[in-house]
Amino acid sequence: MLDSKPQLWAMIEARAALSPHKVLVVDDNDRSLTFGDYRNQAERVAAHLHTLLVHAETRVAWQLPTWIESMVLVGALARLGVTQIPMLPIYREREVGFILRQTEPHVFIVPGVWRGFDYRSLADQVAAELPNPCVVITADRSLPEADPAHLPPPPPTVDDPTRWVFYTSGTTGDPKGALHSDAAILAGAAGVIDSYAITEHDRYPIVFPFTHVGGIGMLFIQLATGCGAIAVEQFDAERTPPILAKHGLTIAAGGTPLALVYLQQQRKHPDTPLFPEVRFAMTGAATTPPGLHAELRRELGGTGALACYGLTEAPFLTVNSSTDTDEQRSQTVGRPIGGAVLRVVDADGQLCRPGESGEVRAKGPQICRGYLDSTRNADAFDHDGWFRTGDLGRLDENGFLTITGRLKDIIIRKGENIAAKEIEDILYEHPAIADIAVIGLPDDLLGERCCAVVVLRDGATLGLPEIVSYCRDAGLAMQKIPEQLELVPELPRNASGKVLKFKLQESFAAN
């Protein structure tokens, strides 16, 4: 691993000098880019942006798919020392307009038409309504370049300025812009490297939006270790896994939602390894059923699941290690990394004892510096400066964290609080269930009733009486047993993999 450098461009230069001919990334069209060419292309793109008066005091927003060009753009902007504002490709007029009005970027870089949507037209429309000029650039599988000979020197590495505004992909309300520095991203990334024992021989897929904080964090991991990425523009359950195997995937990344997809695809051809070189599956981004680790180890191969827990505001907070026991890997999301410290508090803010569930709060170098809208900070941090994750969990005596739910993911039935995750974990073990979400629905008599929304395994059938019987046999309290069952082909998720439960509630509230 490279010596820790606080700024991204210093890491790009160092890795290019150390591994100029090693492949940084290959995409699903067999295009590839070495670390040496990455540095060179980034400088040429930076040179063009410099002609547009882009410099360290400016902000640049960009909304590109998971392309090699997206990685080059990150390097170019790092070379200039600007503050980057990556946007998820799923964002449309409401989100894009809100973010551009709040950040006031000097430049906004988008694709033209991608997957049937005209990003350029939307960008022009929104930019025209901004109070200050914003240059819109179209990048369709190419970025404008110029001679880097006239570039100013790279930004100094002596300080640690804010370089990123990552917007949450929350399920409701306006997105929140979390402020991060390069050093903050690197702090968590270094912990992942150590716990996962990542080396230059590893290959992992970028099968989620590269604009997500996890995509940028993985770029830091690549630069620190020399490992390679496989960039997938649009994930397809049937077509993508063979591409990943072809390019030597060793880490089945993508979070719990993708781990479930990999598992389902492996089950279609149980005698042929989906990923012959896989070391483990990287779970996270959404709740992980306790039985998933054993299923992945037994069926997908490698050593099973290694969880990664974090948020946009606090990426890479905890991870499992390859040295953890099977129980720790199946029941927890690991221990804090990268200098993070966790505490669990009850509803009154008092510290919980080991094994007691409460809200997870965190401190550490990977925590964001607050939000661009500073009025949101008071709700995000407590009076002692601990970040409120909004997740419910418990810490054991050895510092392992188990996530037990979300503060807002509670079903209130006849005045009693029911944690949806407890029911989800039990029902996931049912042999007919491939994926599940438990939601609360309005009920005139109960206040809320418990509804299980289920994705079935191929060829399986399931009815509510079977759900009730299974939950009873598992020892679940009667008031927690689902009173409604809905079967769906897939669960709606946001770009981070979190289930959009409000959409399910909208769909089934009247049933």
GROMACS .gro file of C-alpha atoms in nm, residues 234-242 258 261-262 264-265 268 274:
model
   16
  234GLN     CA    1  -2.575  -0.099  -1.666
  235PHE     CA    2  -2.601  -0.411  -1.451
  236ASP     CA    3  -2.796  -0.702  -1.594
  237ALA     CA    4  -2.849  -1.015  -1.383
  238GLU     CA    5  -2.796  -1.248  -1.680
  239ARG     CA    6  -2.534  -1.071  -1.891
  240THR     CA    7  -2.314  -0.902  -1.631
  241PRO     CA    8  -2.182  -1.196  -1.419
  242PRO     CA    9  -2.006  -1.367  -1.715
  258LEU     CA   10  -2.616  -0.761  -0.555
  261VAL     CA   11  -2.858  -1.149  -0.724
  262TYR     CA   12  -2.524  -1.330  -0.755
  264GLN     CA   13  -2.976  -1.642  -0.743
  265GLN     CA   14  -2.771  -1.662  -1.063
  268LYS     CA   15  -2.940  -2.156  -1.186
  274LEU     CA   16  -2.030  -1.816  -1.131
   0.00000   0.00000   0.00000
